[in-house]
Structure formats: C-alpha cells, structure tokens
PDB file of C-alpha atoms in Angstrom:
ATOM      1  CA  MET A   1     203.055  31.515  28.012  1.00 45.00           C
ATOM      2  CA  LYS A   2     204.926  29.765  25.230  1.00 47.00           C
ATOM      3  CA  LYS A   3     204.741  32.847  22.982  1.00 43.00           C
ATOM      4  CA  LEU A   4     205.965  35.059  25.817  1.00 41.00           C
ATOM      5  CA  ALA A   5     208.922  32.804  26.495  1.00 48.00           C
ATOM      6  CA  THR A   6     209.808  32.805  22.790  1.00 50.00           C
ATOM      7  CA  ALA A   7     209.608  36.580  22.630  1.00 43.00           C
ATOM      8  CA  ILE A   8     211.862  36.953  25.670  1.00 47.00           C
ATOM      9  CA  ALA A   9     214.420  34.582  24.206  1.00 53.00           C
ATOM     10  CA  ILE A  10     214.461  36.352  20.807  1.00 46.00           C
ATOM     11  CA  THR A  11     214.746  39.795  22.418  1.00 44.00           C
ATOM     12  CA  ALA A  12     217.595  38.696  24.643  1.00 53.00           C
ATOM     13  CA  ALA A  13     219.425  37.136  21.695  1.00 55.00           C
ATOM     14  CA  LEU A  14     219.079  40.253  19.546  1.00 43.00           C
ATOM     15  CA  ALA A  15     220.213  42.504  22.378  1.00 50.00           C
ATOM     16  CA  ALA A  16     223.223  40.310  23.021  1.00 55.00           C
ATOM     17  CA  ALA A  17     224.176  40.279  19.344  1.00 52.00           C
ATOM     18  CA  ALA A  18     223.883  44.049  19.040  1.00 46.00           C
ATOM     19  CA  THR A  19     225.931  44.666  22.170  1.00 52.00           C
ATOM     20  CA  TYR A  20     228.573  42.219  21.026  1.00 52.00           C
ATOM     21  CA  GLN A  21     228.968  43.898  17.626  1.00 51.00           C
ATOM     22  CA  TYR A  22     229.086  47.377  19.113  1.00 50.00           C
ATOM     23  CA  LEU A  23     231.720  46.560  21.665  1.00 48.00           C
ATOM     24  CA  HIS A  24     233.892  44.725  19.186  1.00 52.00           C
ATOM     25  CA  ALA A  25     233.930  47.820  17.018  1.00 47.00           C
ATOM     26  CA  SER A  26     235.868  49.712  19.709  1.00 50.00           C
ATOM     27  CA  THR A  27     239.407  49.122  20.929  1.00 52.00           C
ATOM     28  CA  ASP A  28     239.087  51.379  23.975  1.00 57.00           C
ATOM     29  CA  PRO A  29     240.346  49.525  27.129  1.00 59.00           C
ATOM     30  CA  HIS A  30     237.347  50.798  29.073  1.00 61.00           C
ATOM     31  CA  GLN A  31     235.060  49.363  26.427  1.00 62.00           C
ATOM     32  CA  SER A  32     236.806  46.006  26.716  1.00 66.00           C
ATOM     33  CA  ALA A  33     236.199  45.946  30.463  1.00 64.00           C
ATOM     34  CA  LEU A  34     232.582  46.927  29.926  1.00 60.00           C
ATOM     35  CA  GLN A  35     232.297  44.217  27.312  1.00 63.00           C
ATOM     36  CA  SER A  36     233.397  41.579  29.821  1.00 65.00           C
ATOM     37  CA  LYS A  37     230.870  42.804  32.380  1.00 59.00           C
ATOM     38  CA  LEU A  38     228.071  42.824  29.826  1.00 57.00           C
ATOM     39  CA  HIS A  39     228.926  39.309  28.719  1.00 61.00           C
ATOM     40  CA  ALA A  40     228.696  38.179  32.337  1.00 61.00           C
ATOM     41  CA  VAL A  41     225.325  39.908  32.736  1.00 51.00           C
ATOM     42  CA  GLU A  42     224.024  38.369  29.503  1.00 56.00           C
ATOM     43  CA  LYS A  43     225.110  34.922  30.642  1.00 57.00           C
ATOM     44  CA  THR A  44     223.418  35.359  34.009  1.00 55.00           C
ATOM     45  CA  LEU A  45     220.257  36.649  32.324  1.00 50.00           C
ATOM     46  CA  SER A  46     220.167  33.716  29.940  1.00 53.00           C
ATOM     47  CA  GLU A  47     220.658  31.200  32.738  1.00 50.00           C
ATOM     48  CA  THR A  48     217.955  32.884  34.826  1.00 48.00           C
ATOM     49  CA  GLN A  49     215.497  32.861  31.918  1.00 48.00           C
ATOM     50  CA  ASN A  50     216.124  29.185  31.279  1.00 50.00           C
ATOM     51  CA  ASP A  51     215.765  28.428  34.963  1.00 47.00           C
ATOM     52  CA  LEU A  52     212.457  30.291  35.227  1.00 42.00           C
ATOM     53  CA  LEU A  53     211.048  28.649  32.119  1.00 43.00           C
ATOM     54  CA  ARG A  54     211.637  25.231  33.631  1.00 46.00           C
ATOM     55  CA  TYR A  55     209.190  26.111  36.389  1.00 47.00           C
ATOM     56  CA  THR A  56     206.377  26.407  33.824  1.00 52.00           C
ATOM     57  CA  THR A  57     207.490  23.676  31.431  1.00 63.00           C
ATOM     58  CA  PHE A  58     204.780  21.431  32.906  1.00 67.00           C
ATOM     59  CA  THR A  59     202.175  23.391  30.893  1.00 75.00           C
ATOM     60  CA  GLN A  60     203.594  21.798  27.738  1.00 79.00           C
ATOM     61  CA  TYR A  61     202.587  18.355  29.008  1.00 79.00           C
ATOM     62  CA  LEU A  62     198.903  18.960  29.812  1.00 83.00           C
ATOM     63  CA  GLU A  63     197.635  17.064  26.771  1.00 85.00           C
ATOM     64  CA  VAL A  64     199.872  14.052  27.367  1.00 85.00           C
ATOM     65  CA  THR A  65     198.922  14.172  31.046  1.00 85.00           C
ATOM     66  CA  LYS A  66     195.264  13.789  30.145  1.00 88.00           C
ATOM     67  CA  LYS A  67     196.106  10.813  27.956  1.00 88.00           C
ATOM     68  CA  ALA A  68     198.084   9.273  30.807  1.00 88.00           C
ATOM     69  CA  ILE A  69     195.099   9.222  33.183  1.00 90.00           C
ATOM     70  CA  SER A  70     192.345   8.570  30.623  1.00 91.00           C
ATOM     71  CA  GLY A  71     190.735   5.188  31.193  1.00 84.00           C
ATOM     72  CA  ARG A  72     192.515   4.613  34.531  1.00 85.00           C
ATOM     73  CA  THR A  73     189.346   4.943  36.592  1.00 85.00           C
ATOM     74  CA  LYS A  74     189.728   1.693  38.541  1.00 86.00           C
ATOM     75  CA  PHE A  75     193.514   1.978  38.833  1.00 87.00           C
ATOM     76  CA  LEU A  76     193.240   5.400  40.482  1.00 91.00           C
ATOM     77  CA  ALA A  77     190.228   4.585  42.650  1.00 94.00           C
ATOM     78  CA  ALA A  78     190.347   4.985  46.421  1.00 95.00           C
ATOM     79  CA  ARG A  79     189.615   1.854  48.465  1.00 96.00           C
ATOM     80  CA  ILE A  80     187.212   2.348  51.355  1.00 96.00           C
ATOM     81  CA  ASP A  81     186.641  -0.428  53.926  1.00 96.00           C
ATOM     82  CA  ARG A  82     183.579  -0.430  56.153  1.00 96.00           C
ATOM     83  CA  ASN A  83     182.238  -2.920  58.701  1.00 95.00           C
ATOM     84  CA  TYR A  84     178.523  -3.376  59.301  1.00 94.00           C
ATOM     85  CA  VAL A  85     176.174  -5.101  61.711  1.00 92.00           C
ATOM     86  CA  HIS A  86     172.675  -5.881  60.470  1.00 88.00           C
ATOM     87  CA  VAL A  87     169.983  -7.023  62.889  1.00 88.00           C
ATOM     88  CA  GLU A  88     166.959  -8.783  61.408  1.00 82.00           C
ATOM     89  CA  HIS A  89     163.835  -9.550  63.413  1.00 82.00           C
ATOM     90  CA  ILE A  90     161.607 -12.247  61.919  1.00 78.00           C
ATOM     91  CA  ASN A  91     158.021 -12.930  62.930  1.00 73.00           C
ATOM     92  CA  ARG A  92     155.986 -15.964  61.955  1.00 67.00           C
ATOM     93  CA  SER A  93     152.526 -17.172  62.818  1.00 61.00           C
ATOM     94  CA  ALA A  94     150.941 -20.573  62.237  1.00 59.00           C
ATOM     95  CA  LEU A  95     147.885 -22.244  63.689  1.00 57.00           C
ATOM     96  CA  GLY A  96     147.390 -19.227  65.899  1.00 60.00           C
ATOM     97  CA  ILE A  97     150.842 -19.568  67.373  1.00 66.00           C
ATOM     98  CA  LYS A  98     153.196 -16.612  66.994  1.00 72.00           C
ATOM     99  CA  SER A  99     156.940 -17.045  66.839  1.00 70.00           C
ATOM    100  CA  ASP A 100     159.880 -14.744  66.278  1.00 78.00           C
ATOM    101  CA  ALA A 101     163.628 -14.954  65.826  1.00 77.00           C
ATOM    102  CA  THR A 102     166.570 -12.571  65.665  1.00 83.00           C
ATOM    103  CA  ILE A 103     169.511 -12.824  63.287  1.00 84.00           C
ATOM    104  CA  ILE A 104     172.621 -10.660  63.669  1.00 87.00           C
ATOM    105  CA  LEU A 105     174.705 -10.461  60.494  1.00 88.00           C
ATOM    106  CA  ASN A 106     178.270  -9.109  60.616  1.00 92.00           C
ATOM    107  CA  TYR A 107     179.972  -8.270  57.335  1.00 93.00           C
ATOM    108  CA  ALA A 108     182.657  -6.103  55.739  1.00 95.00           C
ATOM    109  CA  VAL A 109     182.525  -4.236  52.438  1.00 96.00           C
ATOM    110  CA  GLU A 110     185.291  -2.783  50.288  1.00 97.00           C
ATOM    111  CA  TYR A 111     184.190   0.108  48.088  1.00 97.00           C
ATOM    112  CA  ALA A 112     186.095   1.391  45.055  1.00 96.00           C
ATOM    113  CA  VAL A 113     185.385   5.111  44.719  1.00 97.00           C
ATOM    114  CA  GLY A 114     186.928   7.220  41.989  1.00 96.00           C
ATOM    115  CA  TYR A 115     186.450   9.537  39.050  1.00 95.00           C
ATOM    116  CA  ASP A 116     184.986   8.918  35.628  1.00 94.00           C
ATOM    117  CA  LEU A 117     188.195   9.281  33.621  1.00 93.00           C
ATOM    118  CA  SER A 118     186.838   8.554  30.169  1.00 92.00           C
ATOM    119  CA  PRO A 119     188.384  11.188  27.824  1.00 91.00           C
ATOM    120  CA  GLU A 120     185.135  13.085  27.244  1.00 92.00           C
ATOM    121  CA  SER A 121     184.307  13.297  30.961  1.00 92.00           C
ATOM    122  CA  PHE A 122     187.154  15.492  32.219  1.00 93.00           C
ATOM    123  CA  SER A 123     189.640  18.145  31.171  1.00 93.00           C
ATOM    124  CA  VAL A 124     193.108  19.235  32.286  1.00 90.00           C
ATOM    125  CA  SER A 125     194.103  22.884  31.982  1.00 89.00           C
ATOM    126  CA  GLY A 126     196.853  25.015  33.421  1.00 83.00           C
ATOM    127  CA  ASP A 127     199.001  28.120  33.334  1.00 81.00           C
ATOM    128  CA  ALA A 128     201.967  29.457  35.267  1.00 75.00           C
ATOM    129  CA  THR A 129     199.925  29.495  38.481  1.00 79.00           C
ATOM    130  CA  GLY A 130     198.904  25.839  38.504  1.00 83.00           C
ATOM    131  CA  ILE A 131     196.880  22.964  37.076  1.00 87.00           C
ATOM    132  CA  THR A 132     193.101  22.553  37.204  1.00 92.00           C
ATOM    133  CA  VAL A 133     191.351  19.238  36.616  1.00 94.00           C
ATOM    134  CA  THR A 134     187.652  19.667  35.803  1.00 95.00           C
ATOM    135  CA  LEU A 135     185.507  16.557  36.206  1.00 95.00           C
ATOM    136  CA  LYS A 136     182.451  14.979  37.829  1.00 96.00           C
ATOM    137  CA  LYS A 137     182.406  14.191  41.536  1.00 96.00           C
ATOM    138  CA  PRO A 138     183.610  10.748  42.685  1.00 96.00           C
ATOM    139  CA  GLU A 139     181.336   7.737  42.302  1.00 96.00           C
ATOM    140  CA  LEU A 140     181.408   3.974  42.739  1.00 95.00           C
ATOM    141  CA  VAL A 141     183.576   2.587  39.949  1.00 94.00           C
ATOM    142  CA  ALA A 142     183.075  -1.117  40.726  1.00 93.00           C
ATOM    143  CA  SER A 143     180.576  -3.331  42.506  1.00 93.00           C
ATOM    144  CA  PRO A 144     181.136  -3.404  46.281  1.00 95.00           C
ATOM    145  CA  ALA A 145     183.168  -6.424  47.410  1.00 94.00           C
ATOM    146  CA  ILE A 146     181.499  -8.138  50.366  1.00 92.00           C
ATOM    147  CA  GLY A 147     183.508 -10.363  52.668  1.00 86.00           C
ATOM    148  CA  ALA A 148     184.046 -11.556  56.244  1.00 73.00           C
ATOM    149  CA  ILE A 149     180.417 -12.559  56.718  1.00 85.00           C
ATOM    150  CA  SER A 150     179.395 -14.093  60.020  1.00 88.00           C
ATOM    151  CA  HIS A 151     176.097 -14.374  61.838  1.00 81.00           C
ATOM    152  CA  GLU A 152     174.574 -14.987  65.222  1.00 83.00           C
ATOM    153  CA  ILE A 153     171.098 -16.236  66.091  1.00 78.00           C
ATOM    154  CA  PRO A 154     170.518 -15.209  69.714  1.00 78.00           C
ATOM    155  CA  GLY A 155     166.838 -16.070  69.608  1.00 68.00           C
ATOM    156  CA  LYS A 156     165.332 -18.971  67.639  1.00 68.00           C
ATOM    157  CA  GLY A 157     161.639 -19.392  66.956  1.00 61.00           C
ATOM    158  CA  LEU A 158     159.209 -22.026  65.817  1.00 58.00           C
ATOM    159  CA  PHE A 159     158.279 -22.241  62.122  1.00 53.00           C
ATOM    160  CA  ILE A 160     161.430 -20.261  61.197  1.00 63.00           C
ATOM    161  CA  ASP A 161     164.291 -21.720  59.175  1.00 73.00           C
ATOM    162  CA  GLU A 162     167.167 -19.533  60.355  1.00 72.00           C
ATOM    163  CA  LYS A 163     169.640 -20.851  57.762  1.00 78.00           C
ATOM    164  CA  GLU A 164     167.256 -20.010  54.966  1.00 81.00           C
ATOM    165  CA  GLN A 165     166.827 -16.510  56.390  1.00 78.00           C
ATOM    166  CA  VAL A 166     170.593 -16.017  56.609  1.00 80.00           C
ATOM    167  CA  ILE A 167     170.998 -16.959  52.931  1.00 84.00           C
ATOM    168  CA  ALA A 168     168.208 -14.559  51.974  1.00 85.00           C
ATOM    169  CA  LEU A 169     169.877 -11.765  53.950  1.00 84.00           C
ATOM    170  CA  GLN A 170     173.236 -12.376  52.268  1.00 85.00           C
ATOM    171  CA  GLN A 171     171.622 -12.108  48.853  1.00 86.00           C
ATOM    172  CA  ARG A 172     170.272  -8.683  49.779  1.00 88.00           C
ATOM    173  CA  LEU A 173     173.652  -7.368  50.858  1.00 89.00           C
ATOM    174  CA  ILE A 174     174.799  -6.307  47.365  1.00 88.00           C
ATOM    175  CA  THR A 175     171.820  -3.997  46.894  1.00 90.00           C
ATOM    176  CA  ALA A 176     172.283  -2.573  50.390  1.00 91.00           C
ATOM    177  CA  ALA A 177     176.032  -2.111  49.854  1.00 93.00           C
ATOM    178  CA  GLU A 178     175.503  -0.217  46.593  1.00 92.00           C
ATOM    179  CA  LYS A 179     173.159   2.230  48.326  1.00 93.00           C
ATOM    180  CA  GLN A 180     175.656   2.654  51.137  1.00 95.00           C
ATOM    181  CA  GLY A 181     178.434   3.124  48.590  1.00 95.00           C
ATOM    182  CA  ASN A 182     176.604   5.924  46.792  1.00 95.00           C
ATOM    183  CA  ALA A 183     176.299   7.761  50.099  1.00 96.00           C
ATOM    184  CA  ILE A 184     179.954   7.090  50.958  1.00 97.00           C
ATOM    185  CA  SER A 185     181.151   8.553  47.641  1.00 96.00           C
ATOM    186  CA  MET A 186     179.632  11.914  48.641  1.00 96.00           C
ATOM    187  CA  GLU A 187     181.426  12.131  51.992  1.00 97.00           C
ATOM    188  CA  GLU A 188     183.878  15.043  52.180  1.00 96.00           C
ATOM    189  CA  ALA A 189     186.643  12.830  53.556  1.00 97.00           C
ATOM    190  CA  VAL A 190     186.218  10.366  50.675  1.00 97.00           C
ATOM    191  CA  ILE A 191     186.250  13.153  48.069  1.00 97.00           C
ATOM    192  CA  ALA A 192     189.460  14.489  49.642  1.00 96.00           C
ATOM    193  CA  LEU A 193     190.984  10.994  49.479  1.00 96.00           C
ATOM    194  CA  CYS A 194     190.103  10.690  45.778  1.00 96.00           C
ATOM    195  CA  GLU A 195     191.647  14.101  45.076  1.00 96.00           C
ATOM    196  CA  ARG A 196     194.825  13.130  46.905  1.00 95.00           C
ATOM    197  CA  LYS A 197     195.142   9.850  44.998  1.00 94.00           C
ATOM    198  CA  LEU A 198     194.671  11.455  41.577  1.00 94.00           C
ATOM    199  CA  GLY A 199     196.825  14.445  42.558  1.00 93.00           C
ATOM    200  CA  GLU A 200     199.707  12.195  43.611  1.00 93.00           C
ATOM    201  CA  PHE A 201     199.571  10.392  40.271  1.00 92.00           C
ATOM    202  CA  LEU A 202     199.598  13.693  38.361  1.00 90.00           C
ATOM    203  CA  ARG A 203     202.520  15.113  40.338  1.00 88.00           C
ATOM    204  CA  ASP A 204     204.533  11.927  39.941  1.00 89.00           C
ATOM    205  CA  PHE A 205     203.832  11.783  36.197  1.00 87.00           C
ATOM    206  CA  LEU A 206     204.726  15.430  35.546  1.00 84.00           C
ATOM    207  CA  ALA A 207     207.860  15.241  37.683  1.00 84.00           C
ATOM    208  CA  LYS A 208     209.216  12.555  35.348  1.00 86.00           C
ATOM    209  CA  GLN A 209     208.816  14.694  32.216  1.00 82.00           C
ATOM    210  CA  PRO A 210     211.904  16.358  30.658  1.00 81.00           C
ATOM    211  CA  ASN A 211     212.914  19.797  31.989  1.00 77.00           C
ATOM    212  CA  VAL A 212     210.083  20.026  34.539  1.00 76.00           C
ATOM    213  CA  ARG A 213     211.665  21.519  37.638  1.00 74.00           C
ATOM    214  CA  ALA A 214     208.667  22.261  39.849  1.00 75.00           C
ATOM    215  CA  ILE A 215     205.071  21.061  40.033  1.00 77.00           C
ATOM    216  CA  PRO A 216     202.574  23.772  41.038  1.00 76.00           C
ATOM    217  CA  THR A 217     199.353  23.474  42.987  1.00 85.00           C
ATOM    218  CA  ILE A 218     196.811  21.033  41.536  1.00 90.00           C
ATOM    219  CA  THR A 219     193.160  21.952  42.077  1.00 93.00           C
ATOM    220  CA  PHE A 220     189.944  20.108  41.256  1.00 96.00           C
ATOM    221  CA  ALA A 221     186.796  21.741  39.875  1.00 96.00           C
ATOM    222  CA  TYR A 222     183.512  19.836  39.749  1.00 96.00           C
ATOM    223  CA  ARG A 223     180.813  20.072  37.128  1.00 90.00           C
TER     224      ARG A 223
END
C-alpha cells in the first residue's frame, strides 16, 4: 500500500511537470485557457489523492499499536460480576444418633477476563480493508475477587459446629470461583465484551495518531 501510494504520487508529479512545461512553451490563448483548466484538475487530483491516503494511514501505525497494548492485559480486562447461592447439607452421627444441618451461603464474585497481551502471544495486521488482531481466546487474568458474603443456617443439628462449617466453606470459595471463572471466560457474551473493550482502545489510540482520518473495521481471529 505504501509503495502504491508513492508510485501514484511520483506519477502525478511527473505528469504535472510535463504538462506545465508543454503549456508554457505555447503562447496560444486557447492553450492558456487549457493550462488553467489542467492546473485546476491537477490540484483537485492531488487533494483527492491526499484525502484518500489519509483513510489508510492507520496501516503505518500497526507496529506502534501493538506496542501500545502489549502488557496491558489487566488494564484492558472486562469485569464480570456474578452472584451465587451455595447450599450445604451436613450430616453427622455420634453414639448412634444422627444429626444434620443446612447452611446457605450467599456471595458475590468479580471476575477479570481478558486477553494474553504479552508481545509474543498476539499479532496486529492490516491493509486498506481493515485491521485484524490474532490472539488466544479470553481467559481469567487475575484471581477472582470474592465479596459480600453472608450466610443463613435454617436448620441446626447436634454435634455440628455451624460457624466452623461456614469458615470451611468460605475457604473453598476461591477454588470454586476459579472453576466458574474458566467457564465464564468461554461464554459468547463475555468474549464479545472482551472484543469490544480491546476494540474501543484500538480505535481510540489510532484516532489520535497524525493524519489518520478514518478507522476501519477491527476483527479478531483466534488461534
């Protein structure tokens, strides 16, 4: 694309120079009028070429664009909030006496889902038709953040320390949340959210670069 633009510019310049010299060699009034018209056409052509080239100037910034997003995995991650209810039934038996209890645990989890943006893990390519970012599918990029924990004990039993059971349940939440997070990262809606977040950053970054007039379609390809 860059070579083509250069060739167009050189050709236009040579044509303009040749036309200018030819017309100046004649003093015919008709030639003078034609000269004025040709100058106007050349000016319009030059302006149009420059205008069109600005629409593909973004391709000159692909390398710097990759550098701009490299290492920004957590910064560009999508935040997903989910609420859960876990019901635990506990059974105990002592001296031939059976006892059971129920614990209801309510908690919220914030997941950070995004792309691996280490330099070797993705690529940015493009041409006049658009930009393609090739990378791995979204994944958890941080440990799930668990909060807003509350519990209910609708049924208490003998030989059961409910507080101890609640503490044990809370300690198991991280492992459970990570498994849930891995499943969440594969949801189509979450993948679309990650694409939108990274796409918005790319469009905003490219729009701020010199002489970029239009940002084309940005697509994502997965390895």
